[in-house]
Short mmCIF file of C-alpha atoms in Angstrom, two decimals:
data_model
loop_
_atom_site.label_atom_id
_atom_site.label_comp_id
_atom_site.label_asym_id
_atom_site.label_seq_id
_atom_site.Cartn_x
_atom_site.Cartn_y
_atom_site.Cartn_z
CA UNK A 1 97.89 110.91 94.66
CA UNK A 2 100.75 111.81 97.00
CA UNK A 3 99.34 115.18 97.97
CA UNK A 4 95.91 113.64 98.60
CA UNK A 5 97.40 110.90 100.74
CA UNK A 6 99.47 113.40 102.68
CA UNK A 7 96.50 115.66 103.34
CA UNK A 8 94.16 112.91 104.47
CA UNK A 9 96.40 110.37 106.17
CA UNK A 10 98.14 112.90 108.37
CA UNK A 11 94.94 112.75 110.41
CA UNK A 12 95.52 109.07 111.17
CA UNK A 13 97.01 108.18 114.60
CA UNK A 14 100.76 108.61 114.33
CA UNK A 15 103.33 109.47 116.99
CA UNK A 16 106.72 108.45 118.21
CA UNK A 17 105.07 107.43 121.47
CA UNK A 18 103.07 104.83 119.52
CA UNK A 19 106.25 103.47 118.01
CA UNK A 20 107.94 103.32 121.39
CA UNK A 21 105.00 101.44 122.91
CA UNK A 22 104.78 98.83 120.19
CA UNK A 23 108.57 98.49 120.18
CA UNK A 24 108.64 97.72 123.89
CA UNK A 25 105.57 95.49 123.66
CA UNK A 26 106.98 93.48 120.76
CA UNK A 27 110.23 92.83 122.63
CA UNK A 28 108.33 91.71 125.70
CA UNK A 29 105.84 89.55 123.84
CA UNK A 30 108.46 87.94 121.64
CA UNK A 31 110.38 86.94 124.74
CA UNK A 32 107.30 85.29 126.17
CA UNK A 33 106.48 83.56 122.90
CA UNK A 34 109.99 82.21 122.50
CA UNK A 35 110.41 81.15 126.10
CA UNK A 36 108.47 77.96 125.47
CA UNK A 37 106.38 76.58 122.67
CA UNK A 38 102.67 76.42 123.36
CA UNK A 39 100.18 73.94 122.05
CA UNK A 40 99.02 74.74 118.51
CA UNK A 41 95.61 76.33 118.24
CA UNK A 42 92.86 74.19 116.81
CA UNK A 43 92.13 75.62 113.40
CA UNK A 44 90.91 74.26 110.10
CA UNK A 45 93.44 73.07 107.58
CA UNK A 46 93.76 75.06 104.37
CA UNK A 47 93.90 71.90 102.25
CA UNK A 48 91.63 71.94 99.20
CA UNK A 49 89.78 69.01 97.73
CA UNK A 50 91.36 67.82 94.51
CA UNK A 51 94.51 69.91 94.99
CA UNK A 52 97.81 68.28 95.93
CA UNK A 53 99.29 69.22 99.26
CA UNK A 54 102.67 70.85 98.70
CA UNK A 55 105.17 70.93 101.54
CA UNK A 56 108.44 72.53 102.51
CA UNK A 57 110.86 69.82 103.59
CA UNK A 58 113.69 72.23 104.39
CA UNK A 59 114.97 75.69 103.60
CA UNK A 60 118.48 77.06 104.04
CA UNK A 61 120.54 80.10 103.23
CA UNK A 62 124.18 80.94 103.43
CA UNK A 63 124.83 83.90 105.76
CA UNK A 64 123.61 87.19 104.34
CA UNK A 65 126.56 89.59 104.24
CA UNK A 66 126.96 93.28 103.57
CA UNK A 67 128.23 93.79 100.05
CA UNK A 68 131.95 94.29 99.71
CA UNK A 69 132.81 91.87 102.52
CA UNK A 70 133.66 88.14 102.46
CA UNK A 71 131.80 87.30 99.23
CA UNK A 72 133.24 90.21 97.24
CA UNK A 73 135.53 88.11 95.02
CA UNK A 74 132.93 85.48 94.12
CA UNK A 75 130.27 85.26 91.41
CA UNK A 76 126.51 84.82 91.93
CA UNK A 77 126.51 81.15 90.93
CA UNK A 78 129.15 80.51 93.62
CA UNK A 79 126.72 81.72 96.28
CA UNK A 80 123.78 79.83 94.78
CA UNK A 81 125.92 76.67 94.55
CA UNK A 82 126.82 77.00 98.23
CA UNK A 83 123.15 77.29 99.18
CA UNK A 84 122.28 74.23 97.09
CA UNK A 85 125.11 72.25 98.66
CA UNK A 86 123.94 73.34 102.10
CA UNK A 87 120.46 72.07 101.28
CA UNK A 88 121.83 68.75 100.03
CA UNK A 89 123.97 68.33 103.13
CA UNK A 90 121.10 69.06 105.49
CA UNK A 91 118.48 66.90 103.77
CA UNK A 92 120.57 64.15 102.13
CA UNK A 93 118.07 64.24 99.30
CA UNK A 94 119.37 62.22 96.31
CA UNK A 95 120.23 64.62 93.52
CA UNK A 96 118.54 62.46 90.89
CA UNK A 97 115.22 62.73 92.74
CA UNK A 98 115.01 66.47 92.08
CA UNK A 99 112.82 67.05 89.03
CA UNK A 100 113.45 70.75 88.55
CA UNK A 101 115.44 73.71 89.92
CA UNK A 102 114.30 77.32 89.72
CA UNK A 103 116.12 80.36 91.08
CA UNK A 104 115.29 84.02 91.41
CA UNK A 105 117.73 86.88 90.83
CA UNK A 106 117.52 90.57 90.00
CA UNK A 107 120.84 91.89 88.75
CA UNK A 108 122.07 89.20 86.41
CA UNK A 109 125.71 88.43 85.80
CA UNK A 110 125.90 88.39 82.00
CA UNK A 111 128.24 85.39 81.90
CA UNK A 112 125.78 83.25 83.90
CA UNK A 113 122.41 84.69 82.95
CA UNK A 114 120.70 81.39 83.82
CA UNK A 115 122.29 81.27 87.24
CA UNK A 116 120.02 78.39 88.31
CA UNK A 117 121.57 76.11 85.71
CA UNK A 118 125.16 77.10 86.45
CA UNK A 119 124.68 76.72 90.20
CA UNK A 120 122.97 73.34 89.78
CA UNK A 121 125.80 71.97 87.66
CA UNK A 122 128.34 73.34 90.10
CA UNK A 123 126.54 71.71 93.02
CA UNK A 124 126.71 68.32 91.32
CA UNK A 125 123.18 67.95 90.03
CA UNK A 126 122.74 65.91 86.89
CA UNK A 127 122.99 67.72 83.59
CA UNK A 128 119.64 66.07 82.88
CA UNK A 129 117.93 68.15 85.62
CA UNK A 130 116.29 71.22 84.05
CA UNK A 131 116.83 74.60 85.71
CA UNK A 132 115.71 78.11 84.92
CA UNK A 133 115.98 81.59 86.43
CA UNK A 134 113.17 84.05 87.14
CA UNK A 135 113.26 87.73 87.98
CA UNK A 136 110.60 89.82 89.68
CA UNK A 137 112.65 92.34 91.64
CA UNK A 138 112.58 91.78 95.40
CA UNK A 139 110.03 88.97 95.10
CA UNK A 140 112.13 86.90 92.71
CA UNK A 141 112.58 83.91 95.04
CA UNK A 142 108.89 84.22 95.94
CA UNK A 143 108.27 83.70 92.25
CA UNK A 144 110.71 80.78 92.25
CA UNK A 145 108.80 79.16 95.13
CA UNK A 146 105.39 79.59 93.59
CA UNK A 147 106.67 78.40 90.22
CA UNK A 148 107.68 75.20 92.00
CA UNK A 149 104.32 75.03 93.73
CA UNK A 150 102.55 75.36 90.40
CA UNK A 151 104.65 72.65 88.76
CA UNK A 152 103.93 70.21 91.58
CA UNK A 153 100.24 71.12 91.76
CA UNK A 154 99.95 70.49 88.02
CA UNK A 155 101.48 67.05 88.41
CA UNK A 156 104.51 67.93 86.28
CA UNK A 157 106.96 67.40 89.15
CA UNK A 158 107.13 65.85 92.60
CA UNK A 159 110.34 67.46 93.84
CA UNK A 160 111.48 71.03 93.11
CA UNK A 161 114.32 73.06 94.54
CA UNK A 162 113.60 76.79 94.59
CA UNK A 163 115.84 79.59 95.73
CA UNK A 164 117.35 82.95 95.02
CA UNK A 165 120.69 84.72 94.85
CA UNK A 166 122.13 88.21 94.66
CA UNK A 167 125.71 89.49 94.63
CA UNK A 168 125.71 93.25 95.04
CA UNK A 169 129.49 93.31 95.49
CA UNK A 170 129.98 92.94 91.74
CA UNK A 171 127.24 94.26 89.47
CA UNK A 172 127.53 94.71 85.70
CA UNK A 173 128.75 98.16 84.61
CA UNK A 174 128.21 98.76 80.90
CA UNK A 175 129.86 100.93 78.29
CA UNK A 176 127.67 103.74 77.04
CA UNK A 177 125.25 102.83 74.28
CA UNK A 178 127.28 104.84 71.76
CA UNK A 179 130.39 102.85 72.62
CA UNK A 180 128.54 99.51 72.56
CA UNK A 181 127.12 100.28 69.13
CA UNK A 182 130.53 101.31 67.81
CA UNK A 183 132.23 98.20 69.20
CA UNK A 184 129.61 95.90 67.71
CA UNK A 185 129.90 97.60 64.33
CA UNK A 186 133.69 97.45 64.59
CA UNK A 187 133.48 93.73 65.14
CA UNK A 188 131.72 93.38 61.78
CA UNK A 189 134.11 95.66 59.88
CA UNK A 190 135.99 93.71 57.20
CA UNK A 191 138.79 96.05 56.10
CA UNK A 192 141.39 98.09 57.96
CA UNK A 193 139.96 101.24 56.42
CA UNK A 194 136.47 100.50 57.76
CA UNK A 195 137.89 99.84 61.22
CA UNK A 196 139.96 103.03 61.28
CA UNK A 197 136.95 105.02 60.10
CA UNK A 198 134.84 103.72 62.98
CA UNK A 199 137.60 104.27 65.54
CA UNK A 200 138.00 107.88 64.38
CA UNK A 201 134.37 108.56 65.31
CA UNK A 202 134.86 107.64 68.98
CA UNK A 203 134.58 110.68 71.24
CA UNK A 204 135.57 111.11 74.92
CA UNK A 205 131.95 110.92 76.10
CA UNK A 206 131.71 107.42 74.61
CA UNK A 207 133.86 106.22 77.51
CA UNK A 208 131.43 107.32 80.22
CA UNK A 209 130.11 104.10 81.81
CA UNK A 210 126.47 103.36 82.56
CA UNK A 211 126.41 102.79 86.29
CA UNK A 212 123.64 100.63 87.78
CA UNK A 213 121.14 102.21 90.16
CA UNK A 214 118.33 100.85 92.30
CA UNK A 215 115.85 102.91 90.32
CA UNK A 216 112.56 102.48 88.52
CA UNK A 217 112.92 102.43 84.74
CA UNK A 218 109.44 103.90 84.25
CA UNK A 219 109.95 106.81 86.68
CA UNK A 220 113.77 107.12 86.93
CA UNK A 221 113.22 107.43 90.67
CA UNK A 222 115.28 105.49 93.19
CA UNK A 223 113.44 103.20 95.55
CA UNK A 224 114.78 105.18 98.51
CA UNK A 225 113.26 108.36 97.11
CA UNK A 226 109.92 106.56 96.74
CA UNK A 227 110.20 105.32 100.32
CA UNK A 228 110.79 108.87 101.52
CA UNK A 229 107.71 110.15 99.71
CA UNK A 230 105.64 107.24 100.98
CA UNK A 231 106.71 107.90 104.58
CA UNK A 232 105.77 111.56 104.17
CA UNK A 233 102.40 110.69 102.63
CA UNK A 234 101.51 108.48 105.57
CA UNK A 235 102.99 110.84 108.17
CA UNK A 236 105.64 108.37 109.34
CA UNK A 237 108.19 110.35 111.30
CA UNK A 238 111.97 109.95 111.34
CA UNK A 239 111.77 108.90 115.00
CA UNK A 240 109.24 106.17 114.23
CA UNK A 241 111.44 104.85 111.43
CA UNK A 242 114.56 104.81 113.59
CA UNK A 243 112.68 103.10 116.41
CA UNK A 244 111.41 100.42 114.07
CA UNK A 245 114.88 99.87 112.60
CA UNK A 246 116.30 99.56 116.12
CA UNK A 247 113.59 97.01 116.88
CA UNK A 248 114.57 94.96 113.82
CA UNK A 249 118.27 94.88 114.73
CA UNK A 250 117.58 94.18 118.40
CA UNK A 251 115.27 91.26 117.66
CA UNK A 252 117.64 89.87 115.01
CA UNK A 253 120.55 89.98 117.44
CA UNK A 254 118.48 88.20 120.05
CA UNK A 255 117.42 85.53 117.53
CA UNK A 256 120.98 85.08 116.29
CA UNK A 257 122.40 84.75 119.82
CA UNK A 258 119.55 82.41 120.79
CA UNK A 259 120.19 80.01 117.91
CA UNK A 260 116.81 80.68 116.30
CA UNK A 261 118.08 81.40 112.79
CA UNK A 262 118.02 77.71 111.89
CA UNK A 263 118.07 78.29 108.15
CA UNK A 264 121.65 79.64 108.13
CA UNK A 265 124.27 77.14 106.91
CA UNK A 266 128.04 77.81 107.06
CA UNK A 267 129.91 78.62 103.88
CA UNK A 268 133.65 78.07 103.47
CA UNK A 269 134.61 80.95 101.19
CA UNK A 270 137.44 79.87 98.86
CA UNK A 271 140.71 81.33 100.13
CA UNK A 272 139.03 82.76 103.20
CA UNK A 273 137.54 81.67 106.51
CA UNK A 274 134.20 79.91 106.93
CA UNK A 275 131.32 82.36 107.26
CA UNK A 276 128.81 81.24 109.87
CA UNK A 277 126.48 84.16 110.54
CA UNK A 278 124.93 87.30 109.07
CA UNK A 279 127.17 90.33 109.49
CA UNK A 280 124.69 93.18 109.11
CA UNK A 281 123.00 92.80 112.50
CA UNK A 282 124.15 95.87 114.40
CA UNK A 283 121.91 97.20 117.17
CA UNK A 284 122.71 100.85 117.71
CA UNK A 285 121.00 103.59 119.70
CA UNK A 286 118.44 106.24 118.86
CA UNK A 287 121.09 108.87 119.55
CA UNK A 288 123.57 107.40 117.08
CA UNK A 289 120.91 106.77 114.44
CA UNK A 290 119.63 110.30 114.84
CA UNK A 291 123.00 111.70 113.76
CA UNK A 292 122.72 110.29 110.24
CA UNK A 293 121.70 112.60 107.43
CA UNK A 294 118.92 111.83 104.96
CA UNK A 295 120.12 109.49 102.23
CA UNK A 296 117.76 110.37 99.38
CA UNK A 297 115.60 113.47 99.84
CA UNK A 298 117.98 116.12 101.12
CA UNK A 299 117.97 117.91 103.47
CA UNK A 300 114.50 117.19 104.86
CA UNK A 301 113.95 113.50 104.08
CA UNK A 302 113.53 110.90 106.80
CA UNK A 303 115.00 107.80 105.13
CA UNK A 304 118.60 107.19 106.17
CA UNK A 305 121.17 104.41 105.90
CA UNK A 306 120.20 103.29 109.40
CA UNK A 307 116.49 102.77 108.69
CA UNK A 308 116.95 101.20 105.24
CA UNK A 309 117.94 97.69 104.20
CA UNK A 310 121.56 97.55 103.07
CA UNK A 311 123.12 96.21 99.87
CA UNK A 312 123.54 92.50 100.55
CA UNK A 313 125.17 89.40 99.12
CA UNK A 314 123.53 86.03 99.75
CA UNK A 315 121.64 83.01 98.48
CA UNK A 316 118.86 80.70 99.64
CA UNK A 317 117.50 77.29 98.68
CA UNK A 318 114.31 75.40 99.54
CA UNK A 319 113.29 71.78 99.02
CA UNK A 320 109.62 71.61 97.99
CA UNK A 321 107.73 68.34 97.45
CA UNK A 322 104.30 66.91 97.09
CA UNK A 323 103.24 65.65 100.50
CA UNK A 324 102.96 62.04 99.34
CA UNK A 325 106.46 62.10 97.88
CA UNK A 326 107.96 63.61 101.03
CA UNK A 327 106.32 60.99 103.25
CA UNK A 328 107.30 58.17 100.90
CA UNK A 329 110.91 59.29 101.19
CA UNK A 330 110.72 59.39 104.98
CA UNK A 331 110.78 63.15 105.45
CA UNK A 332 108.87 65.06 108.10
CA UNK A 333 107.82 68.27 106.36
CA UNK A 334 108.05 71.61 108.11
CA UNK A 335 105.04 73.32 106.58
CA UNK A 336 102.51 73.43 103.79
CA UNK A 337 102.72 76.16 101.15
CA UNK A 338 99.14 77.27 100.65
CA UNK A 339 97.35 80.12 98.89
CA UNK A 340 99.34 82.93 97.32
CA UNK A 341 98.67 86.04 95.27
CA UNK A 342 100.62 88.59 93.26
CA UNK A 343 99.53 92.21 92.93
CA UNK A 344 100.59 95.21 90.90
CA UNK A 345 100.06 98.94 91.45
CA UNK A 346 101.19 102.34 90.20
CA UNK A 347 105.02 102.18 90.21
CA UNK A 348 105.35 105.84 91.23
CA UNK A 349 103.01 106.66 94.09
CA UNK A 350 102.37 103.09 95.28
CA UNK A 351 105.69 101.43 94.55
CA UNK A 352 106.15 99.89 98.00
CA UNK A 353 102.55 99.13 99.01
CA UNK A 354 102.51 95.55 97.73
CA UNK A 355 101.84 93.97 101.17
CA UNK A 356 98.83 96.25 101.72
CA UNK A 357 97.18 95.07 98.51
CA UNK A 358 98.28 91.43 98.63
CA UNK A 359 97.46 90.62 102.26
CA UNK A 360 93.65 91.00 102.15
CA UNK A 361 93.48 89.15 98.85
CA UNK A 362 95.33 86.09 100.11
CA UNK A 363 93.31 86.07 103.34
CA UNK A 364 90.01 86.24 101.48
CA UNK A 365 91.17 83.52 99.11
CA UNK A 366 91.68 81.21 102.10
CA UNK A 367 88.66 82.39 104.09
CA UNK A 368 90.80 83.82 106.91
CA UNK A 369 91.11 87.12 108.75
CA UNK A 370 94.10 88.90 110.21
CA UNK A 371 93.17 87.52 113.62
CA UNK A 372 93.70 83.97 112.34
CA UNK A 373 97.37 84.57 111.51
CA UNK A 374 99.87 83.49 114.15
CA UNK A 375 103.09 84.81 112.63
CA UNK A 376 103.78 87.53 110.09
CA UNK A 377 106.99 87.76 108.07
CA UNK A 378 107.09 90.87 105.91
CA UNK A 379 110.02 92.09 103.84
CA UNK A 380 111.52 95.24 105.33
CA UNK A 381 112.83 97.32 102.42
CA UNK A 382 112.72 100.47 104.56
CA UNK A 383 111.35 101.14 108.01
CA UNK A 384 109.20 103.85 106.49
CA UNK A 385 107.82 101.38 103.97
CA UNK A 386 106.81 98.90 106.68
CA UNK A 387 105.16 101.56 108.85
CA UNK A 388 103.39 103.13 105.86
CA UNK A 389 101.98 99.73 104.90
CA UNK A 390 100.74 99.23 108.46
CA UNK A 391 98.98 102.58 108.39
CA UNK A 392 97.50 101.88 104.96
CA UNK A 393 96.23 98.49 106.11
CA UNK A 394 94.67 100.12 109.18
CA UNK A 395 92.92 102.88 107.24
CA UNK A 396 89.26 102.64 106.20
CA UNK A 397 89.80 105.70 104.01
CA UNK A 398 92.64 104.10 102.07
CA UNK A 399 90.72 100.84 101.72
CA UNK A 400 87.67 102.61 100.34
CA UNK A 401 89.46 105.07 98.05
CA UNK A 402 92.29 102.97 96.68
CA UNK A 403 91.54 99.31 97.23
CA UNK A 404 87.85 99.09 96.40
CA UNK A 405 87.11 97.68 99.85
CA UNK A 406 84.37 98.68 102.27
CA UNK A 407 86.68 98.60 105.27
CA UNK A 408 90.29 98.17 106.29
CA UNK A 409 91.96 94.80 106.69
CA UNK A 410 93.76 95.93 109.86
CA UNK A 411 97.46 96.17 110.71
CA UNK A 412 99.43 93.12 111.85
CA UNK A 413 100.05 93.17 115.62
CA UNK A 414 103.74 93.78 116.28
CA UNK A 415 103.94 91.02 118.86
CA UNK A 416 103.46 88.61 115.92
CA UNK A 417 105.42 90.61 113.37
CA UNK A 418 109.04 89.92 112.27
CA UNK A 419 109.99 88.93 115.81
CA UNK A 420 113.29 87.37 114.70
CA UNK A 421 114.36 90.45 112.78
CA UNK A 422 113.87 91.34 109.14
CA UNK A 423 115.57 92.63 106.04
CA UNK A 424 116.69 95.84 107.77
CA UNK A 425 118.93 93.79 110.05
CA UNK A 426 119.36 90.34 108.49
CA UNK A 427 120.04 91.77 105.05
CA UNK A 428 118.25 91.78 101.72
CA UNK A 429 119.89 89.98 98.80
CA UNK A 430 117.14 91.01 96.38
CA UNK A 431 116.54 87.65 94.74
CA UNK A 432 116.96 85.53 97.89
CA UNK A 433 114.72 87.14 100.52
CA UNK A 434 111.42 85.41 99.74
CA UNK A 435 112.67 81.94 100.68
CA UNK A 436 114.01 83.35 103.96
CA UNK A 437 110.57 84.73 104.78
CA UNK A 438 108.85 81.39 104.13
CA UNK A 439 111.20 79.15 106.09
CA UNK A 440 111.36 81.64 108.97
CA UNK A 441 107.58 81.62 109.14
CA UNK A 442 107.65 77.81 109.33
CA UNK A 443 110.26 77.82 112.10
CA UNK A 444 108.40 80.46 114.08
CA UNK A 445 105.13 78.53 113.81
CA UNK A 446 106.79 75.46 115.30
CA UNK A 447 108.59 77.43 118.00
CA UNK A 448 105.64 79.57 119.00
CA UNK A 449 102.87 77.02 118.61
CA UNK A 450 100.94 78.66 115.78
CA UNK A 451 99.32 77.20 112.70
CA UNK A 452 99.15 79.93 110.04
CA UNK A 453 101.91 82.20 108.87
CA UNK A 454 101.62 85.00 106.34
CA UNK A 455 104.58 86.26 104.32
CA UNK A 456 104.41 89.40 102.21
CA UNK A 457 106.80 91.59 100.26
CA UNK A 458 106.90 94.63 98.02
CA UNK A 459 108.95 94.81 94.85
CA UNK A 460 110.20 97.30 92.30
CA UNK A 461 107.71 98.03 89.55
CA UNK A 462 104.93 98.51 92.11
CA UNK A 463 104.39 94.78 92.58
CA UNK A 464 103.89 92.59 95.62
CA UNK A 465 103.35 89.05 96.85
CA UNK A 466 101.70 87.33 99.78
CA UNK A 467 101.55 83.64 100.70
CA UNK A 468 100.07 81.59 103.49
CA UNK A 469 102.22 79.01 105.24
CA UNK A 470 100.56 76.32 107.37
CA UNK A 471 102.50 74.38 109.99
CA UNK A 472 102.76 70.69 109.25
CA UNK A 473 101.06 68.55 111.97
CA UNK A 474 103.58 67.83 114.68
#
């Protein structure tokens, strides 16, 4: 498929001049949008007859930090606990009102495999409150959110806390399988002779550790390598990728300085100072970014450390309720969580195209078009991934040959797209990003006067997710 895509899609419009124009236009338009809120457009509600309205009361996250910094000595449940406590402090929701807690994570700490439960107990929730953990790569907290939505829609719960956590500063490193097998057998040995016999079989190569890698099990290919091939297939240049990454950092810095990142709550790190803001937002220059060498496909690749999301520590939490329960408790919800879809594609050639496949499906499910969406919040795994998805979504050829559609869905306009930064700049704790996307969409809708937001993300395994967020009536 890659060679076919490369041959055909290189004929699509693609140039660094295009990237420069949309970069400048997005900065200008976002300034105008954020200068003052406008009156919401008059659009239909996405409520469905016979289906409970499910609302977001609040969403928070502790600052997302580059791995190896202030959170390095903690454990994942410490971060998740801090996010839960931040949510409790901001909402004052009684802990005994929460029916269920569900968290997403990707790289599990073996001592706290059900990190949702450990974090909930640590945050002071009752031991009678059930909690479970889900994993779906980079859309793990998306799965946590929609699990909560499903439980409320089914009438099983009225109040759910969903979230996600990742601690890339300390990931499990295993003994080799040979050593693990020997140690387990040794543990069952009954006599000294049996133990000495097993120990005598240990060889030097048994001590080689199994190091974790952000790689696909089915293909043994790193996600960065896949991103490089995807960028090449869709003729996304290195300059375009660097320009987009610069856009993400510039907009994130502007949002951070302007107090727009309302979901961030401070976290007093034990034994250290209080962390109050994300530390990966670092606007650079095209000249400096251009000096970096390819990170994955060497020497001719285009994906670098500067145009990729970085390894991140962080956690998020979201309070989700049925609308009637929220109003009965005196809350003013921020937004409705509406239609959502999950998709799955070939994990080799289409690993990072989840948004392209999920977006038209969720729009059709709700009877909307791209033009109806007021804010877009897409996960930025790599700049090349984002730009490749935009080109795929704007290609009739791709729609007809790979999606079974008669025509393209169209690319999101950049003046509505990730205007407060994205994962490239804010950070990407794998399991926590989805909740950030949803609450940011809600905050942008209120600030910018829109009604519909669309969040979308790709994930390892060739999967993806998209959800519609509708602003709650002001």
